[in-house]
Short mmCIF file of N, CA and C in Angstrom, two decimals:
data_model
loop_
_atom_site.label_atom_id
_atom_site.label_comp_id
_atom_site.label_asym_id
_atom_site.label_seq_id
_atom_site.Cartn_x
_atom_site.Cartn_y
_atom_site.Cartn_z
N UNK A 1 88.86 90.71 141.78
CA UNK A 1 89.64 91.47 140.82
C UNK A 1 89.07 92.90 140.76
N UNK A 2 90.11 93.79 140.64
CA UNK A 2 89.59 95.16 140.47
C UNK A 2 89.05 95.61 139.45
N UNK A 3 87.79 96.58 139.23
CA UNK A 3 86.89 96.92 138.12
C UNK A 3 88.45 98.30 137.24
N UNK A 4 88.68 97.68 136.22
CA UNK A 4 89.15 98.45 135.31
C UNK A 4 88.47 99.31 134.20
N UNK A 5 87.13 99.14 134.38
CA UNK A 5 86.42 99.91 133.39
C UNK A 5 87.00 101.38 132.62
N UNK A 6 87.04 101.99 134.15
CA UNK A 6 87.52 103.28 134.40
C UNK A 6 88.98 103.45 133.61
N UNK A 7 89.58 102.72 132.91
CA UNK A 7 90.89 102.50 132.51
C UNK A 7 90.67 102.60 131.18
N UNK A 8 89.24 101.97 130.47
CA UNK A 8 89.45 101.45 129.34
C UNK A 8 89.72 102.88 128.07
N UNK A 9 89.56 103.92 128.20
CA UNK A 9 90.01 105.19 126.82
C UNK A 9 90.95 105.43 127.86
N UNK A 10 92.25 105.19 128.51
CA UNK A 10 93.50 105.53 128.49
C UNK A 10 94.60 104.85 127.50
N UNK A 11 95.01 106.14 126.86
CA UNK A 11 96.25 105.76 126.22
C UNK A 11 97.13 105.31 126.47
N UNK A 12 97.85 103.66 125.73
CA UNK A 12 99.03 103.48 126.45
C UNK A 12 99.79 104.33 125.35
N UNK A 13 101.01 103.88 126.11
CA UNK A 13 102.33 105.32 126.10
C UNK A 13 103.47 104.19 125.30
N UNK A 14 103.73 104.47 124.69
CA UNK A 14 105.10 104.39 123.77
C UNK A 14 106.22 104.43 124.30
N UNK A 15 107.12 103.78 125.18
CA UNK A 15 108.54 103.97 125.63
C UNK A 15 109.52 103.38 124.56
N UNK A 16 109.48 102.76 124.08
CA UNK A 16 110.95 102.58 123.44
C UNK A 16 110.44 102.13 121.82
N UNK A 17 110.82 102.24 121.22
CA UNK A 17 110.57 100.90 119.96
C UNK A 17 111.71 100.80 119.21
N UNK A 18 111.75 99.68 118.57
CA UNK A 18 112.95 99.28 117.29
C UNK A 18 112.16 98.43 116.86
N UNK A 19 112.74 98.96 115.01
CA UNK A 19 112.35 98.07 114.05
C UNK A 19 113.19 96.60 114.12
N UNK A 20 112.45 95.35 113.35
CA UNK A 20 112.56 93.99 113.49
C UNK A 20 113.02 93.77 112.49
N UNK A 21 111.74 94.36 111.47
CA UNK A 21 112.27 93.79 109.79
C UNK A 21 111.49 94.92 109.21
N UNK A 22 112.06 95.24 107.40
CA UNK A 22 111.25 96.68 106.76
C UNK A 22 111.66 95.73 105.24
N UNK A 23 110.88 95.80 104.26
CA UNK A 23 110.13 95.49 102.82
C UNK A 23 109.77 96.42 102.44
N UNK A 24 109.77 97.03 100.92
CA UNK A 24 108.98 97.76 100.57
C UNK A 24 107.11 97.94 100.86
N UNK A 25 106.46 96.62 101.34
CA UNK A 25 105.22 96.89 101.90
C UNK A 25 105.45 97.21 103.29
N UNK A 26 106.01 96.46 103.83
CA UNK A 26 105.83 96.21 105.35
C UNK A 26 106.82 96.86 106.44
N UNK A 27 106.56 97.36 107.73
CA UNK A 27 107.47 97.68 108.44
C UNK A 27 107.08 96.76 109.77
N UNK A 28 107.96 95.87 110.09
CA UNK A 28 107.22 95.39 111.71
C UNK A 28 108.18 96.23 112.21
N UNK A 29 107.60 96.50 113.94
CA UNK A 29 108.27 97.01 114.96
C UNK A 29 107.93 96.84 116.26
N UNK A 30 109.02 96.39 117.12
CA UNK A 30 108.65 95.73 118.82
C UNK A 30 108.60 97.25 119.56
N UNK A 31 107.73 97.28 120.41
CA UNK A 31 107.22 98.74 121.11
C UNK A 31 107.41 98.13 122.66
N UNK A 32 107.66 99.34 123.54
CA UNK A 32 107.76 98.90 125.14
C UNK A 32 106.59 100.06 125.24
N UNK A 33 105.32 99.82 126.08
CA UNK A 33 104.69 99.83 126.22
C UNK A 33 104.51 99.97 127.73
N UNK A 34 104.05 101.49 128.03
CA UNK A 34 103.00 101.53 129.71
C UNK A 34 101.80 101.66 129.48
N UNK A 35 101.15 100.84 130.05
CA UNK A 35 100.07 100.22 130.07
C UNK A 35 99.11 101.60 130.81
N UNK A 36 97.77 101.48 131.13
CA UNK A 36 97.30 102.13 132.34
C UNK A 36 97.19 102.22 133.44
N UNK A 37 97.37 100.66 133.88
CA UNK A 37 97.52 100.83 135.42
C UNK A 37 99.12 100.54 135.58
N UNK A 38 99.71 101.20 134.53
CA UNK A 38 100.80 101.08 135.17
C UNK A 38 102.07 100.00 134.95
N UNK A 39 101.42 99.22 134.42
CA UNK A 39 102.63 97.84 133.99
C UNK A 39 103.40 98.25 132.56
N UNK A 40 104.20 97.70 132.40
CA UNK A 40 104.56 97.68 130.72
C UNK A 40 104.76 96.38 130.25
N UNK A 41 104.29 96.57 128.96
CA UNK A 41 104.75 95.08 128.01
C UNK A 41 105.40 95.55 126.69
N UNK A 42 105.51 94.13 125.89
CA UNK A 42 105.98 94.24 124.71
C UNK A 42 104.96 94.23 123.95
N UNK A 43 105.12 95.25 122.17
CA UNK A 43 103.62 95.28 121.64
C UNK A 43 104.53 95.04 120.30
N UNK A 44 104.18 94.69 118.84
CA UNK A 44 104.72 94.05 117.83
C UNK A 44 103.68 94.76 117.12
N UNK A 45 104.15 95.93 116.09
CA UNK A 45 102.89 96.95 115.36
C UNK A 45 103.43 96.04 113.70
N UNK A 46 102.80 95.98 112.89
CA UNK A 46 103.31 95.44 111.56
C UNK A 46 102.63 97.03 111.05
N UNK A 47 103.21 97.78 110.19
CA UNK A 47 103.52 99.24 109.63
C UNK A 47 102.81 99.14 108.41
N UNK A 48 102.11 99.52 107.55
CA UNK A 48 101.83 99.08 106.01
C UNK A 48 101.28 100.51 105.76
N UNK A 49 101.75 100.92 104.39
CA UNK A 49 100.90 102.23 103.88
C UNK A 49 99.15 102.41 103.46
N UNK A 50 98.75 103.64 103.78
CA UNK A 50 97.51 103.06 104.09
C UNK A 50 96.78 102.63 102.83
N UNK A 51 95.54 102.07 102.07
CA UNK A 51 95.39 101.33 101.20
C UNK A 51 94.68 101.64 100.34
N UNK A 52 93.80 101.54 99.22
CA UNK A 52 92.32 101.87 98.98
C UNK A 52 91.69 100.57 98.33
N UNK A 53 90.73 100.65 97.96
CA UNK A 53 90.00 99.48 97.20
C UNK A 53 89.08 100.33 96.64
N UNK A 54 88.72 99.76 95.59
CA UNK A 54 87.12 100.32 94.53
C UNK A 54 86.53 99.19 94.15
N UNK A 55 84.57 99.31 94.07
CA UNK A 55 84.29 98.82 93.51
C UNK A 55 83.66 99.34 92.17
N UNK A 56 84.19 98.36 91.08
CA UNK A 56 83.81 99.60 90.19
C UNK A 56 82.35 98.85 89.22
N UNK A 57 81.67 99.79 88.63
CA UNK A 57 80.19 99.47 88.65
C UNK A 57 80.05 99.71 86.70
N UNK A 58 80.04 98.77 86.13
CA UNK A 58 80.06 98.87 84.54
C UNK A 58 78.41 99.69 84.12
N UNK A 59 77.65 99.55 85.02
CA UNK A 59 76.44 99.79 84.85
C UNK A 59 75.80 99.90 86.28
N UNK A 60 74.97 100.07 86.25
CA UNK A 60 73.77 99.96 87.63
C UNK A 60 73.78 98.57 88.17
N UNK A 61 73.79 97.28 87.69
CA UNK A 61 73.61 96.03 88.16
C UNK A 61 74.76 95.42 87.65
N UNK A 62 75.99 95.61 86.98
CA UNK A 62 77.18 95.12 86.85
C UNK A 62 78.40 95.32 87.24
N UNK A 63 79.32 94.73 88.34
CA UNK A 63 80.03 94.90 88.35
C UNK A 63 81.64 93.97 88.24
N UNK A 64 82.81 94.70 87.92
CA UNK A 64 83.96 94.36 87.55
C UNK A 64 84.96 93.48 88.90
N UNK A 65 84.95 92.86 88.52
CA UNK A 65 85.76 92.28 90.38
C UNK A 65 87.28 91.51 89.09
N UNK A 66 88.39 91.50 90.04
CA UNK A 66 89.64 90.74 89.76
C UNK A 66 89.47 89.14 90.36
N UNK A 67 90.58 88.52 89.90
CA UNK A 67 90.46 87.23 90.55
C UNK A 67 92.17 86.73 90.29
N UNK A 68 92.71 86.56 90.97
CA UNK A 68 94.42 86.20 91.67
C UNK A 68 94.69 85.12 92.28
N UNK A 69 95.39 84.82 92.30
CA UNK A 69 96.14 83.83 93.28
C UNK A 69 96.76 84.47 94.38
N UNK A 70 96.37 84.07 95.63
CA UNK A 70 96.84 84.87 96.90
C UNK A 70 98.02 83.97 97.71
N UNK A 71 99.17 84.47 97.32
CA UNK A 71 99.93 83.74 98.12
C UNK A 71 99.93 82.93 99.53
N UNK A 72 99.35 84.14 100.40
CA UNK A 72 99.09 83.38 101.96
C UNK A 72 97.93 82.77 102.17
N UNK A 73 96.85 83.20 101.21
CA UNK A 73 95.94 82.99 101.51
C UNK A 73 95.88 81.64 101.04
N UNK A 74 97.06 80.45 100.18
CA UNK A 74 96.91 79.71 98.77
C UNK A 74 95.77 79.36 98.02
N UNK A 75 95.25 80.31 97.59
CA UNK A 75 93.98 79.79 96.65
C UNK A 75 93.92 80.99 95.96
N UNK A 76 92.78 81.12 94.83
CA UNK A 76 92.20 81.72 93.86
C UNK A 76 91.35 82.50 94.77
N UNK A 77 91.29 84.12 94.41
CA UNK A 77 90.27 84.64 95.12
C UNK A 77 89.45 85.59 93.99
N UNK A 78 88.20 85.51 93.96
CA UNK A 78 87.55 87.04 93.26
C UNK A 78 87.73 88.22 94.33
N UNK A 79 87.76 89.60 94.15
CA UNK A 79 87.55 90.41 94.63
C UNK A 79 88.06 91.69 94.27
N UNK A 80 87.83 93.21 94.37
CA UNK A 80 87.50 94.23 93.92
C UNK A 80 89.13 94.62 93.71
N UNK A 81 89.59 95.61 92.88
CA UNK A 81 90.64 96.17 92.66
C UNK A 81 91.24 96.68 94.16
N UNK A 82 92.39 96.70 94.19
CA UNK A 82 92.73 97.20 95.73
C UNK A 82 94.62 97.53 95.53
N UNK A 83 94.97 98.21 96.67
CA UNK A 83 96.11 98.20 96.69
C UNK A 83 97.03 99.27 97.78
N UNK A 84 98.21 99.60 97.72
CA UNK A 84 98.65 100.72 98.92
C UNK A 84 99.01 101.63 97.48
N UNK A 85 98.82 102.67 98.48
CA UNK A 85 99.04 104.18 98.11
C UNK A 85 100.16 104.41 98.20
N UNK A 86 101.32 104.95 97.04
CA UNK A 86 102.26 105.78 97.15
C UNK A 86 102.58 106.60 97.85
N UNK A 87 103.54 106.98 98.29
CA UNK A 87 104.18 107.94 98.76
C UNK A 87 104.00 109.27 97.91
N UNK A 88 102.72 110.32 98.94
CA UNK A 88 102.75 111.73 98.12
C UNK A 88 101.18 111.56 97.65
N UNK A 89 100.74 110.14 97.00
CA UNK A 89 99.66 109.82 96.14
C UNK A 89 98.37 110.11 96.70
N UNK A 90 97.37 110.84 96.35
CA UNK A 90 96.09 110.84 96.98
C UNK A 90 95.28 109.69 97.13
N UNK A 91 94.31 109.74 97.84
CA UNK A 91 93.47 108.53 97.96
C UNK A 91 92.89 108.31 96.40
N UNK A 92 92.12 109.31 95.86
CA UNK A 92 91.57 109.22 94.48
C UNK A 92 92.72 108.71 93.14
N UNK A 93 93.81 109.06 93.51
CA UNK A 93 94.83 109.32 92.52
C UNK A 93 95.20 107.65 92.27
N UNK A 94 95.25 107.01 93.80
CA UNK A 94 95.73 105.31 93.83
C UNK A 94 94.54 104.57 93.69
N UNK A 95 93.01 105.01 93.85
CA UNK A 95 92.34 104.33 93.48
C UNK A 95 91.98 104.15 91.88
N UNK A 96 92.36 105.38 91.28
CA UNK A 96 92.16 105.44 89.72
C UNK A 96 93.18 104.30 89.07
N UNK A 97 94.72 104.64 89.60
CA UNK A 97 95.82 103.23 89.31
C UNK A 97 95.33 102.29 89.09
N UNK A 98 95.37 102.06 90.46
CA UNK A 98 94.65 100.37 91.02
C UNK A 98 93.31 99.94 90.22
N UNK A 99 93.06 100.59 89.66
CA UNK A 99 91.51 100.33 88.83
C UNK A 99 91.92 100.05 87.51
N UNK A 100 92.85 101.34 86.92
CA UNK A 100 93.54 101.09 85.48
C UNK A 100 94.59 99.61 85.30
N UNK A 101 95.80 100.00 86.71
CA UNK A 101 95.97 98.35 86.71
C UNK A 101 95.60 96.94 86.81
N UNK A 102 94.82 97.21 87.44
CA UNK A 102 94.50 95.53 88.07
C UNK A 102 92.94 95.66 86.93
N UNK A 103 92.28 96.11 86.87
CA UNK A 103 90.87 96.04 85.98
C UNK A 103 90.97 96.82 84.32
N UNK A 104 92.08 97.46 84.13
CA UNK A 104 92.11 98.15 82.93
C UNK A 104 90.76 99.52 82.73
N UNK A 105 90.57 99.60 83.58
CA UNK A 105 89.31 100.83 83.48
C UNK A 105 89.77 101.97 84.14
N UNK A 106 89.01 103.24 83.71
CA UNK A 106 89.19 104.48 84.41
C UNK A 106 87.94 104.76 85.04
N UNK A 107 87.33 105.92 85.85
CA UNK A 107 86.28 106.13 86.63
C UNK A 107 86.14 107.55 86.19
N UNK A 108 85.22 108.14 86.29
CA UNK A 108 84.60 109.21 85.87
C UNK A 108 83.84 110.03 87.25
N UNK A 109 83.35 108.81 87.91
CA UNK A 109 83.42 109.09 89.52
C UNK A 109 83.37 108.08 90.68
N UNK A 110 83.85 108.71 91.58
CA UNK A 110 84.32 107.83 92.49
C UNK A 110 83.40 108.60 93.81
N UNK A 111 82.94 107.81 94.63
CA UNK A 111 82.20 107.67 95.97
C UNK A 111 82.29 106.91 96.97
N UNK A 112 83.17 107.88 97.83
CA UNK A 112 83.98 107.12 99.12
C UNK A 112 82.79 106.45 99.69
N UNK A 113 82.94 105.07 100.20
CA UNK A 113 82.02 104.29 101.02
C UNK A 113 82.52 104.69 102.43
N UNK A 114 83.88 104.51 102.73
CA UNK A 114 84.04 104.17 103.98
C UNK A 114 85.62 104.31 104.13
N UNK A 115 85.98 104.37 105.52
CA UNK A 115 87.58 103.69 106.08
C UNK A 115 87.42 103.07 107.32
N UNK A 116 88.56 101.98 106.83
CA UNK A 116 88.39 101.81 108.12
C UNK A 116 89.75 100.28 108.36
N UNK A 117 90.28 100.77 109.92
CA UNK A 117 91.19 99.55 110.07
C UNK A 117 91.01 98.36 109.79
N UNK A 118 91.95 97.67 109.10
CA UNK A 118 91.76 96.40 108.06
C UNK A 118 92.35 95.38 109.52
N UNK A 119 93.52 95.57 110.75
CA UNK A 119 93.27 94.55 111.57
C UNK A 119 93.87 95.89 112.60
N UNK A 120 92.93 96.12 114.09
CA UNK A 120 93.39 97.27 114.42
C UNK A 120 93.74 96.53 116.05
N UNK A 121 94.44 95.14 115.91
CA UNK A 121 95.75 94.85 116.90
C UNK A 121 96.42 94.79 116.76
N UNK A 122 97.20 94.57 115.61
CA UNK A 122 98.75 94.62 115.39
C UNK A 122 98.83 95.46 114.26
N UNK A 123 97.90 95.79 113.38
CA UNK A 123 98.32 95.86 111.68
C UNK A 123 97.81 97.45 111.75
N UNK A 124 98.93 98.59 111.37
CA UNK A 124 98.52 100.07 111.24
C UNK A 124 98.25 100.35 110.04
N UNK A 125 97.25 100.25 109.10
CA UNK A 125 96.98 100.03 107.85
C UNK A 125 95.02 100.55 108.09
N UNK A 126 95.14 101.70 107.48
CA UNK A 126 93.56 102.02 107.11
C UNK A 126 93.04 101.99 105.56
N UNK A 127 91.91 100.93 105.14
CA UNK A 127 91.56 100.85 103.95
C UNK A 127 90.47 101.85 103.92
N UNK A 128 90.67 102.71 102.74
CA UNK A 128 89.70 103.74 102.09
C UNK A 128 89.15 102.96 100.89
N UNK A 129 87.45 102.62 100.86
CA UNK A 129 87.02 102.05 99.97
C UNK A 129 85.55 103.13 99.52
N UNK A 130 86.32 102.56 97.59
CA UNK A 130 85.49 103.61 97.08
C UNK A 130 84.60 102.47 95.78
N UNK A 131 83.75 103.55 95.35
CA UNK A 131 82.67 102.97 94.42
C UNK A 131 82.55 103.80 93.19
N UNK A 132 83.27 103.27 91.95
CA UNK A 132 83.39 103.53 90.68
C UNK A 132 82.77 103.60 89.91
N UNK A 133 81.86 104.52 89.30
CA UNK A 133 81.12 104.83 88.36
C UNK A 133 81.72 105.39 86.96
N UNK A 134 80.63 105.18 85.88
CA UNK A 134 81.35 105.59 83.85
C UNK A 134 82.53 105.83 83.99
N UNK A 135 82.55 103.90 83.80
CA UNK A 135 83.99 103.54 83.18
C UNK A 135 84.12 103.47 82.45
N UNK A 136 85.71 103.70 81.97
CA UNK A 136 86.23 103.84 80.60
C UNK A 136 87.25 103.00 80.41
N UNK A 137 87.12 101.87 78.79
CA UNK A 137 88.26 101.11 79.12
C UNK A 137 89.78 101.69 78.76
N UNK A 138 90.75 102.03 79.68
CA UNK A 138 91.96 101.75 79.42
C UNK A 138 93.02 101.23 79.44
N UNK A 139 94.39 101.59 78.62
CA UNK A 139 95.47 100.61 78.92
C UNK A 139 96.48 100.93 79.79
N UNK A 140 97.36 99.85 80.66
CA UNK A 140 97.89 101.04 81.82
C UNK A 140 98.70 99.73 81.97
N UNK A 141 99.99 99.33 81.80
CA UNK A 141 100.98 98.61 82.50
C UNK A 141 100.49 97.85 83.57
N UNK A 142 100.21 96.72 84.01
CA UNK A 142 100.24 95.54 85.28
C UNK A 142 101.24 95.54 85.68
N UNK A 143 101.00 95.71 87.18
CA UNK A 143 102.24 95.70 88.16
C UNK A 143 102.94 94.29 87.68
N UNK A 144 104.24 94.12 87.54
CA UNK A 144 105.12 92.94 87.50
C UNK A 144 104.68 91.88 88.90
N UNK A 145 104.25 92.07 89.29
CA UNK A 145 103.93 91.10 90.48
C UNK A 145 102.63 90.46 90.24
N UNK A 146 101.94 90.78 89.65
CA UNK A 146 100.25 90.41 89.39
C UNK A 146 99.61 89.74 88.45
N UNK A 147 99.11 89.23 88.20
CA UNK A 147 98.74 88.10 87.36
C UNK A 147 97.48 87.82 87.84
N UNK A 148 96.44 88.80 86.96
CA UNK A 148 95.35 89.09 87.00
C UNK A 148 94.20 88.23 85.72
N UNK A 149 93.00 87.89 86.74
CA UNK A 149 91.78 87.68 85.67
C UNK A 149 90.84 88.91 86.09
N UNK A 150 90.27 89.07 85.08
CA UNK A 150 89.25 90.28 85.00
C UNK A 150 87.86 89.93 84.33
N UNK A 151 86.74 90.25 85.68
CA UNK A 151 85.41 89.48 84.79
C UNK A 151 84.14 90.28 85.17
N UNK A 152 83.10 90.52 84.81
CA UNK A 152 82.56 91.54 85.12
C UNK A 152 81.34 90.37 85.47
N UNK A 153 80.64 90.88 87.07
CA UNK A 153 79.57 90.00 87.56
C UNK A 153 78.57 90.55 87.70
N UNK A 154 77.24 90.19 87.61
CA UNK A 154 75.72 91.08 88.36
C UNK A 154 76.36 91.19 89.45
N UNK A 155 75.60 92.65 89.94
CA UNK A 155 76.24 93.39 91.33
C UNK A 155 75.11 91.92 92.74
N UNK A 156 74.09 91.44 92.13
CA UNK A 156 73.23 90.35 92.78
C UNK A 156 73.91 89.30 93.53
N UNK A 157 74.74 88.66 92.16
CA UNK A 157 75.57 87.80 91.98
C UNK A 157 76.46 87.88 93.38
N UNK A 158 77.26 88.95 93.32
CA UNK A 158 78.32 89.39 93.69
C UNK A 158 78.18 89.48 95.36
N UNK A 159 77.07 89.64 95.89
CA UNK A 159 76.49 90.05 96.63
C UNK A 159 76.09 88.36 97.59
N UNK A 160 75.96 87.44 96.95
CA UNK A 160 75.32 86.20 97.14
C UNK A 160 76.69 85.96 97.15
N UNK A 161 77.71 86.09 96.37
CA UNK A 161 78.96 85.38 97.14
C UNK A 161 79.69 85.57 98.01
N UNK A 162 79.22 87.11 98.77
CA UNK A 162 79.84 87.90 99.98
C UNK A 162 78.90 86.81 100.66
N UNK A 163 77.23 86.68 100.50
CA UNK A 163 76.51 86.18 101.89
C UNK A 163 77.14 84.64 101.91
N UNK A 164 77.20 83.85 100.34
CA UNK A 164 78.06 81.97 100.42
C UNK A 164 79.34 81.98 101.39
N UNK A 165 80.02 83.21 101.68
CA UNK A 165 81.10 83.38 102.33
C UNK A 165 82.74 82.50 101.03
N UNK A 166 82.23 82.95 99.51
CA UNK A 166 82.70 82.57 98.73
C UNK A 166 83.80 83.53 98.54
N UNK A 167 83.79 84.85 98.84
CA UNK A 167 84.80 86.48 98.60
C UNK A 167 84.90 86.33 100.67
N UNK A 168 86.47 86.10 99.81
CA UNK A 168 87.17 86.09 101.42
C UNK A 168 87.55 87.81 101.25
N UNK A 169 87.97 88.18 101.14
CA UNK A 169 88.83 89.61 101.22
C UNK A 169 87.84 90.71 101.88
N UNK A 170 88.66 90.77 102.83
CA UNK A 170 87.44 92.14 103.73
C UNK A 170 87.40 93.25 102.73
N UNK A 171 88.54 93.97 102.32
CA UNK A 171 87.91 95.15 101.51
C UNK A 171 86.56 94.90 100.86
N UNK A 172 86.62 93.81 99.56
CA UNK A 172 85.60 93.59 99.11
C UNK A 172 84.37 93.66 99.93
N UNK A 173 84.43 92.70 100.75
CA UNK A 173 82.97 92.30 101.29
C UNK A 173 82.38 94.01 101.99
N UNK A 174 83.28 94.67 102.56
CA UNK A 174 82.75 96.00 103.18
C UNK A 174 82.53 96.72 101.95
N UNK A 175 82.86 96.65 100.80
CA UNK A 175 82.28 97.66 99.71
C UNK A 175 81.03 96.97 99.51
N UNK A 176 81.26 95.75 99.42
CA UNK A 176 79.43 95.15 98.77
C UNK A 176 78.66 95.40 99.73
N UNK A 177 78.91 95.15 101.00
CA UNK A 177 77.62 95.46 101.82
C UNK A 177 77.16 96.82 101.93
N UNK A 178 78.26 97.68 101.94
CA UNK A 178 78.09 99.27 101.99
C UNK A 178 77.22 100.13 100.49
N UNK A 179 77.54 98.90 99.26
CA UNK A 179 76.76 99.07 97.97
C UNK A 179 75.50 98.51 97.93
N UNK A 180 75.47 97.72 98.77
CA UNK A 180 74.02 96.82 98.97
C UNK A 180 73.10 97.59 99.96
N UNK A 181 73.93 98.65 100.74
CA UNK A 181 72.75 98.99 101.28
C UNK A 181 71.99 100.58 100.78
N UNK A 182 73.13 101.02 100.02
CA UNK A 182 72.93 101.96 99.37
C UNK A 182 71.47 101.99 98.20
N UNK A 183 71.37 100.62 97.29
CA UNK A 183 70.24 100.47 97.13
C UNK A 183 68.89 100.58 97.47
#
């Protein structure tokens, strides 16, 4: 077989696409695709606006995590406020929301950890995760879709259930480790 190494940072090329199906979250779309050496295939992108998550920190060793029922996932999950960004909305602007909604708190400051593709073979979706400092409690409408518990854990705690493999949700787990090492 021939060494393709030499292939691997070429861009494939985009020839055709049409959308499949579009939701207010989601856009899938089938792509025709030239490859590098030359072949083409079919590629299936699922579209999503890009996202943020916070973890937000009541104190130095406390922090606030949600806990939901995840449809696909079917079970109960803990994990950090999160959500997609509006159309127009800044990264800071949807993480403050998403904090007031889903946790009832505001932030005073916020400290980007990181971005980064949440699944970067099919899914075009980059999560920006941030870390919430002097919070303030407020009141702010819950999205009609959500049906939220709200509980505030030692950041220790929290940390031991990323390593039990107890917090499924990648956002989360990349803010705790990125807060854990910050220590």
């Amino acid at each position: 077989m021939a060494d393709r190494r030499h292939l691997a940072r070429t861009p494939w090329r985009r020839l055709t696409t049409r959308s499949v199906y579009e939701n207010r979250w989601i856009r899938v779309r089938e792509d025709q695709v030239a490859l590098p050496d030359g072949r083409t295939t079919i590629y299936g992108v699922v579209e999503c606006a890009g996202c943020v998550g916070v973890l937000p920190f009541l104190d130095a060793n406390t922090v606030v995590l949600v806990g939901q029922y995840r449809y696909v996932a079917g079970g109960f999950f803990w994990e950090m406020p999160t959500g997609a960004m509006k159309p127009g909305e800044s990264e800071e602007a949807a993480v403050q929301r998403e904090l007031a909604e889903e946790a009832g708190y505001e932030a005073a400051r916020l400290v980007k950890l990181c971005a980064y593709h949440t699944s970067k073979s099919v899914v075009d979706e980059t999560a920006n995760i941030y870390l919430a400092e002097g919070l303030r409690a407020i009141e702010l409408p819950p999205d009609p879709t959500e049906f939220i518990e709200v509980r505030a854990f030692p950041f220790e705690e929290v940390v031991r259930m990323v390593e039990r493999d107890e917090i499924k949700d990648s956002m989360t787990i990349v803010a705790v480790l990125h807060a854990a090492r910050r220590r």
